[in-house]
PDB file of C-alpha atoms in Angstrom:
ATOM      1  CA  GLY A  44      12.670  61.841 -60.207  1.00 53.00           C
ATOM      2  CA  ALA A  45      14.938  59.706 -58.084  1.00 81.00           C
ATOM      3  CA  GLY A  46      14.924  62.128 -55.179  1.00 93.00           C
ATOM      4  CA  VAL A  47      13.848  65.562 -54.049  1.00 97.00           C
ATOM      5  CA  SER A  48      15.468  68.135 -56.281  1.00 97.00           C
ATOM      6  CA  GLN A  49      16.116  71.722 -55.237  1.00 98.00           C
ATOM      7  CA  SER A  50      17.439  74.632 -57.246  1.00 97.00           C
ATOM      8  CA  PRO A  51      19.509  76.627 -57.253  1.00 97.00           C
ATOM      9  CA  ARG A  52      22.076  74.817 -55.137  1.00 97.00           C
ATOM     10  CA  TYR A  53      23.598  78.145 -54.101  1.00 97.00           C
ATOM     11  CA  LYS A  54      22.093  81.608 -54.240  1.00 98.00           C
ATOM     12  CA  VAL A  55      23.972  84.786 -53.448  1.00 98.00           C
ATOM     13  CA  THR A  56      21.930  87.952 -53.447  1.00 97.00           C
ATOM     14  CA  LYS A  57      22.089  91.501 -52.258  1.00 97.00           C
ATOM     15  CA  ARG A  58      20.034  92.785 -49.388  1.00 97.00           C
ATOM     16  CA  GLY A  59      16.651  93.998 -50.566  1.00 97.00           C
ATOM     17  CA  GLN A  60      16.398  91.653 -53.544  1.00 98.00           C
ATOM     18  CA  ASP A  61      13.695  89.020 -53.921  1.00 98.00           C
ATOM     19  CA  VAL A  62      14.632  85.354 -54.293  1.00 98.00           C
ATOM     20  CA  ALA A  63      12.678  82.288 -55.391  1.00 98.00           C
ATOM     21  CA  LEU A  64      13.749  78.819 -54.341  1.00 98.00           C
ATOM     22  CA  ARG A  65      12.408  75.818 -56.164  1.00 98.00           C
ATOM     23  CA  CYS A  66      11.604  72.311 -54.966  1.00 98.00           C
ATOM     24  CA  ASP A  67      10.695  69.348 -57.132  1.00 97.00           C
ATOM     25  CA  PRO A  68       9.483  66.539 -54.836  1.00 96.00           C
ATOM     26  CA  ILE A  69       9.637  62.823 -55.464  1.00 95.00           C
ATOM     27  CA  SER A  70       7.047  61.877 -58.056  1.00 93.00           C
ATOM     28  CA  GLY A  71       3.787  60.864 -56.432  1.00 91.00           C
ATOM     29  CA  HIS A  72       4.598  62.369 -53.056  1.00 93.00           C
ATOM     30  CA  VAL A  73       1.554  64.168 -51.739  1.00 92.00           C
ATOM     31  CA  SER A  74       3.142  66.046 -48.857  1.00 92.00           C
ATOM     32  CA  LEU A  75       5.774  68.742 -49.182  1.00 94.00           C
ATOM     33  CA  TYR A  76       7.589  70.618 -46.436  1.00 94.00           C
ATOM     34  CA  TRP A  77       9.977  73.544 -46.290  1.00 97.00           C
ATOM     35  CA  TYR A  78      12.570  73.776 -43.553  1.00 97.00           C
ATOM     36  CA  ARG A  79      15.356  76.246 -42.835  1.00 97.00           C
ATOM     37  CA  GLN A  80      18.617  75.192 -41.245  1.00 96.00           C
ATOM     38  CA  ALA A  81      21.153  77.527 -39.711  1.00 93.00           C
ATOM     39  CA  LEU A  82      24.739  76.401 -39.190  1.00 89.00           C
ATOM     40  CA  GLY A  83      25.025  74.157 -36.158  1.00 88.00           C
ATOM     41  CA  GLN A  84      21.266  73.865 -35.733  1.00 92.00           C
ATOM     42  CA  GLY A  85      18.640  71.341 -36.704  1.00 94.00           C
ATOM     43  CA  PRO A  86      16.126  72.094 -39.466  1.00 95.00           C
ATOM     44  CA  GLU A  87      13.385  74.537 -38.470  1.00 95.00           C
ATOM     45  CA  PHE A  88       9.869  73.967 -39.844  1.00 93.00           C
ATOM     46  CA  LEU A  89       8.575  76.689 -42.168  1.00 96.00           C
ATOM     47  CA  THR A  90       5.491  75.427 -44.000  1.00 96.00           C
ATOM     48  CA  TYR A  91       3.625  72.321 -45.181  1.00 93.00           C
ATOM     49  CA  PHE A  92       1.548  71.440 -48.261  1.00 94.00           C
ATOM     50  CA  ASN A  93      -0.843  68.583 -48.798  1.00 92.00           C
ATOM     51  CA  TYR A  94      -1.249  68.442 -52.576  1.00 94.00           C
ATOM     52  CA  GLU A  95      -1.655  72.085 -53.542  1.00 95.00           C
ATOM     53  CA  ALA A  96      -3.158  73.174 -50.244  1.00 94.00           C
ATOM     54  CA  GLN A  97      -0.895  75.026 -47.848  1.00 95.00           C
ATOM     55  CA  GLN A  98      -2.109  73.550 -44.585  1.00 91.00           C
ATOM     56  CA  ASP A  99       0.374  75.039 -42.187  1.00 92.00           C
ATOM     57  CA  LYS A 100       2.467  78.164 -42.610  1.00 94.00           C
ATOM     58  CA  SER A 101       2.994  78.842 -38.953  1.00 92.00           C
ATOM     59  CA  GLY A 102       6.776  78.551 -39.257  1.00 94.00           C
ATOM     60  CA  LEU A 103       7.209  81.304 -41.834  1.00 97.00           C
ATOM     61  CA  PRO A 104       9.149  84.018 -39.957  1.00 96.00           C
ATOM     62  CA  ASN A 105       7.249  87.034 -41.324  1.00 96.00           C
ATOM     63  CA  ASP A 106       5.215  88.218 -44.277  1.00 96.00           C
ATOM     64  CA  ARG A 107       8.280  88.544 -46.521  1.00 98.00           C
ATOM     65  CA  PHE A 108       8.203  84.750 -46.776  1.00 98.00           C
ATOM     66  CA  SER A 109       5.626  82.948 -48.889  1.00 98.00           C
ATOM     67  CA  ALA A 110       5.303  79.584 -50.569  1.00 98.00           C
ATOM     68  CA  GLU A 111       3.116  78.018 -53.181  1.00 98.00           C
ATOM     69  CA  ARG A 112       2.537  74.675 -54.822  1.00 97.00           C
ATOM     70  CA  PRO A 113      -0.069  75.494 -57.476  1.00 96.00           C
ATOM     71  CA  GLU A 114      -0.369  72.094 -59.157  1.00 94.00           C
ATOM     72  CA  GLY A 115       0.411  69.901 -56.201  1.00 92.00           C
ATOM     73  CA  SER A 116       3.915  69.065 -57.389  1.00 94.00           C
ATOM     74  CA  ILE A 117       6.680  71.673 -57.710  1.00 97.00           C
ATOM     75  CA  SER A 118       6.836  74.252 -54.946  1.00 98.00           C
ATOM     76  CA  THR A 119       8.422  77.676 -54.761  1.00 98.00           C
ATOM     77  CA  LEU A 120       9.518  79.453 -51.597  1.00 98.00           C
ATOM     78  CA  THR A 121       9.801  83.192 -52.150  1.00 98.00           C
ATOM     79  CA  ILE A 122      11.576  85.637 -49.899  1.00 98.00           C
ATOM     80  CA  GLN A 123      10.945  89.299 -50.627  1.00 98.00           C
ATOM     81  CA  ARG A 124      13.253  92.151 -49.692  1.00 98.00           C
ATOM     82  CA  THR A 125      15.887  89.777 -48.376  1.00 98.00           C
ATOM     83  CA  GLU A 126      17.829  90.597 -45.241  1.00 97.00           C
ATOM     84  CA  GLN A 127      21.165  89.268 -44.009  1.00 97.00           C
ATOM     85  CA  ARG A 128      19.422  87.282 -41.282  1.00 96.00           C
ATOM     86  CA  ASP A 129      17.667  85.270 -44.021  1.00 97.00           C
ATOM     87  CA  SER A 130      20.990  83.625 -44.897  1.00 97.00           C
ATOM     88  CA  ALA A 131      20.685  79.891 -44.234  1.00 97.00           C
ATOM     89  CA  MET A 132      20.233  76.507 -45.891  1.00 97.00           C
ATOM     90  CA  TYR A 133      16.655  76.091 -47.111  1.00 98.00           C
ATOM     91  CA  ARG A 134      15.590  72.474 -47.328  1.00 97.00           C
ATOM     92  CA  CYS A 135      12.575  70.926 -48.971  1.00 97.00           C
ATOM     93  CA  ALA A 136      11.258  67.499 -48.023  1.00 95.00           C
ATOM     94  CA  SER A 137       8.468  65.291 -49.307  1.00 94.00           C
ATOM     95  CA  SER A 138       6.600  62.226 -48.165  1.00 91.00           C
ATOM     96  CA  LEU A 139       4.078  59.842 -49.681  1.00 88.00           C
ATOM     97  CA  GLY A 140       1.048  60.794 -47.686  1.00 78.00           C
ATOM     98  CA  GLY A 141      -0.357  63.179 -45.125  1.00 59.00           C
ATOM     99  CA  GLY A 142       0.221  60.839 -42.200  1.00 63.00           C
ATOM    100  CA  ASN A 143       3.281  60.273 -40.151  1.00 57.00           C
ATOM    101  CA  GLU A 144       5.584  58.904 -42.783  1.00 71.00           C
ATOM    102  CA  LYS A 145       9.239  59.025 -43.703  1.00 86.00           C
ATOM    103  CA  LEU A 146      10.502  62.374 -44.980  1.00 90.00           C
ATOM    104  CA  PHE A 147      12.927  62.575 -47.880  1.00 94.00           C
ATOM    105  CA  PHE A 148      14.983  65.749 -47.920  1.00 96.00           C
ATOM    106  CA  GLY A 149      16.520  67.519 -50.883  1.00 96.00           C
ATOM    107  CA  SER A 150      20.111  68.741 -50.935  1.00 96.00           C
ATOM    108  CA  GLY A 151      18.965  72.227 -50.104  1.00 97.00           C
ATOM    109  CA  THR A 152      19.565  75.749 -51.362  1.00 98.00           C
ATOM    110  CA  GLN A 153      22.290  77.669 -49.544  1.00 97.00           C
ATOM    111  CA  LEU A 154      21.160  81.294 -49.483  1.00 98.00           C
ATOM    112  CA  SER A 155      23.641  84.055 -48.752  1.00 97.00           C
ATOM    113  CA  VAL A 156      22.378  87.614 -48.448  1.00 97.00           C
ATOM    114  CA  LEU A 157      25.148  90.188 -48.660  1.00 96.00           C
TER     115      LEU A 157
ATOM    116  CA  ARG B 269      13.241  76.219 -23.307  1.00 77.00           C
ATOM    117  CA  LYS B 270      13.680  74.483 -26.668  1.00 85.00           C
ATOM    118  CA  GLU B 271      11.079  71.921 -27.637  1.00 91.00           C
ATOM    119  CA  VAL B 272      13.754  69.280 -28.302  1.00 95.00           C
ATOM    120  CA  GLU B 273      17.046  69.444 -26.442  1.00 96.00           C
ATOM    121  CA  GLN B 274      20.231  67.528 -27.104  1.00 95.00           C
ATOM    122  CA  ASP B 275      23.798  67.628 -25.880  1.00 91.00           C
ATOM    123  CA  PRO B 276      25.662  69.142 -28.861  1.00 90.00           C
ATOM    124  CA  GLY B 277      28.841  67.148 -28.174  1.00 89.00           C
ATOM    125  CA  PRO B 278      31.133  66.487 -29.874  1.00 93.00           C
ATOM    126  CA  PHE B 279      31.535  62.951 -28.711  1.00 95.00           C
ATOM    127  CA  ASN B 280      34.994  61.721 -29.704  1.00 96.00           C
ATOM    128  CA  VAL B 281      35.237  57.944 -29.431  1.00 97.00           C
ATOM    129  CA  PRO B 282      37.587  55.256 -30.724  1.00 97.00           C
ATOM    130  CA  GLU B 283      36.457  52.627 -33.175  1.00 98.00           C
ATOM    131  CA  GLY B 284      34.663  49.805 -31.433  1.00 98.00           C
ATOM    132  CA  ALA B 285      33.376  51.947 -28.577  1.00 97.00           C
ATOM    133  CA  THR B 286      29.792  52.082 -27.407  1.00 97.00           C
ATOM    134  CA  VAL B 287      28.293  55.570 -27.289  1.00 97.00           C
ATOM    135  CA  ALA B 288      24.914  56.830 -26.112  1.00 96.00           C
ATOM    136  CA  PHE B 289      23.067  60.021 -26.988  1.00 93.00           C
ATOM    137  CA  ASN B 290      20.179  61.466 -25.036  1.00 94.00           C
ATOM    138  CA  CYS B 291      17.417  63.833 -25.912  1.00 96.00           C
ATOM    139  CA  THR B 292      14.517  65.406 -24.019  1.00 97.00           C
ATOM    140  CA  TYR B 293      11.317  66.886 -25.427  1.00 96.00           C
ATOM    141  CA  SER B 294       8.862  69.274 -23.829  1.00 94.00           C
ATOM    142  CA  ASN B 295       5.541  68.547 -25.562  1.00 90.00           C
ATOM    143  CA  SER B 296       3.904  65.688 -23.697  1.00 90.00           C
ATOM    144  CA  ALA B 297       1.363  65.285 -26.516  1.00 88.00           C
ATOM    145  CA  SER B 298       4.058  64.270 -29.017  1.00 89.00           C
ATOM    146  CA  GLN B 299       3.345  60.880 -30.521  1.00 86.00           C
ATOM    147  CA  SER B 300       6.133  59.986 -32.940  1.00 89.00           C
ATOM    148  CA  PHE B 301       9.850  60.023 -32.385  1.00 93.00           C
ATOM    149  CA  PHE B 302      12.818  59.552 -34.649  1.00 94.00           C
ATOM    150  CA  TRP B 303      16.562  59.725 -34.942  1.00 96.00           C
ATOM    151  CA  TYR B 304      17.900  61.293 -38.125  1.00 96.00           C
ATOM    152  CA  ARG B 305      21.502  61.265 -39.229  1.00 97.00           C
ATOM    153  CA  GLN B 306      23.108  64.211 -41.006  1.00 97.00           C
ATOM    154  CA  ASP B 307      26.533  64.105 -42.598  1.00 96.00           C
ATOM    155  CA  CYS B 308      28.455  67.331 -42.996  1.00 91.00           C
ATOM    156  CA  ARG B 309      26.695  69.644 -45.488  1.00 85.00           C
ATOM    157  CA  LYS B 310      24.299  66.871 -46.511  1.00 94.00           C
ATOM    158  CA  GLU B 311      20.578  66.457 -46.023  1.00 95.00           C
ATOM    159  CA  PRO B 312      19.176  64.706 -42.940  1.00 96.00           C
ATOM    160  CA  LYS B 313      18.237  61.070 -43.442  1.00 95.00           C
ATOM    161  CA  LEU B 314      16.033  58.907 -41.276  1.00 94.00           C
ATOM    162  CA  LEU B 315      18.111  56.555 -39.151  1.00 96.00           C
ATOM    163  CA  MET B 316      15.323  54.916 -37.207  1.00 94.00           C
ATOM    164  CA  SER B 317      11.969  55.447 -35.603  1.00 92.00           C
ATOM    165  CA  VAL B 318      11.719  55.180 -31.831  1.00 93.00           C
ATOM    166  CA  TYR B 319       9.045  53.081 -30.150  1.00 86.00           C
ATOM    167  CA  SER B 320       7.998  52.866 -26.511  1.00 85.00           C
ATOM    168  CA  SER B 321       9.012  49.220 -26.360  1.00 86.00           C
ATOM    169  CA  GLY B 322      12.477  50.072 -27.614  1.00 87.00           C
ATOM    170  CA  ASN B 323      13.801  48.961 -30.962  1.00 92.00           C
ATOM    171  CA  GLU B 324      17.043  47.771 -32.429  1.00 94.00           C
ATOM    172  CA  ASP B 325      18.513  47.941 -35.913  1.00 94.00           C
ATOM    173  CA  GLY B 326      21.859  46.206 -36.095  1.00 96.00           C
ATOM    174  CA  ARG B 327      24.296  48.135 -33.924  1.00 97.00           C
ATOM    175  CA  PHE B 328      21.737  50.855 -33.148  1.00 97.00           C
ATOM    176  CA  THR B 329      19.233  50.742 -30.302  1.00 97.00           C
ATOM    177  CA  ALA B 330      16.650  53.423 -29.621  1.00 96.00           C
ATOM    178  CA  GLN B 331      14.609  53.846 -26.462  1.00 95.00           C
ATOM    179  CA  LEU B 332      11.706  56.086 -25.508  1.00 95.00           C
ATOM    180  CA  ASN B 333      10.594  56.961 -22.001  1.00 93.00           C
ATOM    181  CA  ARG B 334       7.284  58.797 -22.277  1.00 92.00           C
ATOM    182  CA  ALA B 335       6.975  59.448 -18.554  1.00 93.00           C
ATOM    183  CA  SER B 336      10.308  61.261 -18.504  1.00 93.00           C
ATOM    184  CA  GLN B 337       9.936  62.609 -22.068  1.00 94.00           C
ATOM    185  CA  TYR B 338      13.335  61.229 -22.868  1.00 94.00           C
ATOM    186  CA  ILE B 339      14.731  59.515 -25.965  1.00 96.00           C
ATOM    187  CA  SER B 340      18.036  57.732 -26.331  1.00 96.00           C
ATOM    188  CA  LEU B 341      20.196  56.257 -29.066  1.00 97.00           C
ATOM    189  CA  LEU B 342      22.881  53.671 -28.370  1.00 97.00           C
ATOM    190  CA  ILE B 343      25.521  52.824 -30.945  1.00 98.00           C
ATOM    191  CA  ARG B 344      27.586  49.694 -30.322  1.00 98.00           C
ATOM    192  CA  ASP B 345      30.892  48.803 -31.952  1.00 98.00           C
ATOM    193  CA  SER B 346      31.308  52.292 -33.475  1.00 98.00           C
ATOM    194  CA  LYS B 347      32.655  52.526 -37.009  1.00 98.00           C
ATOM    195  CA  LEU B 348      34.506  55.401 -38.646  1.00 97.00           C
ATOM    196  CA  SER B 349      31.502  55.727 -40.939  1.00 97.00           C
ATOM    197  CA  ASP B 350      29.252  56.483 -37.957  1.00 98.00           C
ATOM    198  CA  SER B 351      30.852  59.934 -37.687  1.00 97.00           C
ATOM    199  CA  ALA B 352      27.997  62.380 -38.273  1.00 97.00           C
ATOM    200  CA  THR B 353      25.495  64.570 -36.475  1.00 97.00           C
ATOM    201  CA  TYR B 354      22.573  62.727 -34.928  1.00 97.00           C
ATOM    202  CA  LEU B 355      19.320  64.674 -34.794  1.00 97.00           C
ATOM    203  CA  CYS B 356      16.617  63.846 -32.284  1.00 96.00           C
ATOM    204  CA  VAL B 357      13.227  64.481 -33.879  1.00 94.00           C
ATOM    205  CA  VAL B 358       9.754  64.693 -32.401  1.00 93.00           C
ATOM    206  CA  ASN B 359       6.500  64.906 -34.325  1.00 87.00           C
ATOM    207  CA  ARG B 360       4.287  67.694 -32.988  1.00 83.00           C
ATOM    208  CA  PRO B 361       0.695  66.400 -33.090  1.00 79.00           C
ATOM    209  CA  GLY B 362      -1.307  67.590 -36.075  1.00 74.00           C
ATOM    210  CA  GLY B 363      -1.871  64.609 -38.320  1.00 68.00           C
ATOM    211  CA  TYR B 364       1.120  65.251 -40.510  1.00 73.00           C
ATOM    212  CA  ASN B 365       4.866  65.301 -40.203  1.00 71.00           C
ATOM    213  CA  LYS B 366       5.468  68.611 -38.436  1.00 83.00           C
ATOM    214  CA  LEU B 367       8.854  67.443 -37.301  1.00 87.00           C
ATOM    215  CA  ILE B 368      10.625  69.365 -34.589  1.00 91.00           C
ATOM    216  CA  PHE B 369      14.365  68.813 -34.746  1.00 94.00           C
ATOM    217  CA  GLY B 370      16.902  69.086 -32.003  1.00 95.00           C
ATOM    218  CA  ALA B 371      20.140  70.912 -32.752  1.00 94.00           C
ATOM    219  CA  GLY B 372      21.947  67.593 -33.076  1.00 95.00           C
ATOM    220  CA  THR B 373      24.772  65.746 -31.360  1.00 96.00           C
ATOM    221  CA  ARG B 374      28.069  65.461 -33.187  1.00 96.00           C
ATOM    222  CA  LEU B 375      29.859  62.138 -33.151  1.00 97.00           C
ATOM    223  CA  ALA B 376      33.456  61.705 -34.279  1.00 97.00           C
ATOM    224  CA  VAL B 377      34.806  58.152 -34.379  1.00 97.00           C
ATOM    225  CA  HIS B 378      38.593  57.926 -34.651  1.00 96.00           C
ATOM    226  CA  PRO B 379      40.900  54.983 -35.472  1.00 95.00           C
TER     227      PRO B 379
END
């Protein structure tokens, strides 16, 4: 595609529900990142994939958060048993290679947990 | 202490003004440095990389001082369209883009 695509754009859920956020990176981009951004803050690193391999998940806040990228393209970030403190903008980004290259961010998924 | 610190602003300046933003980082092993721009409710976009020798892109000049662990961005002849949040970004060493973002500095340029 022309850019990084994320869906849904907005997600409102009740506390305790599971949510799955989807990211479709730019075609051919090897590296994929998930970030979380609270209002008034910069993006906070969550996890990183190189192809299908999850090479760094040190930023995931706890074991309710998980991510996968089974075929090295589309990725899903799953949050189980959501809590109000999970409410934030979740942003996906991709880049061409595993080195220090330009990141392209998607428009994000705004998650609201009621 | 946060890994990347910025003055949150806002900086309110008239069109045509020169404005400078500063940023400090705590990890002396960091190797790559960037300024990203983020418009309200939009995704961050790379504005420019920052090199030790300093670099310029039109009205924008970025500087890096490794000894002081300090990064700056200078905007000359501010335009209304420069109004945005400017994010200072540092790459934590690891061979890939584990970017650590500052909280951002808000700039508002008025007529």
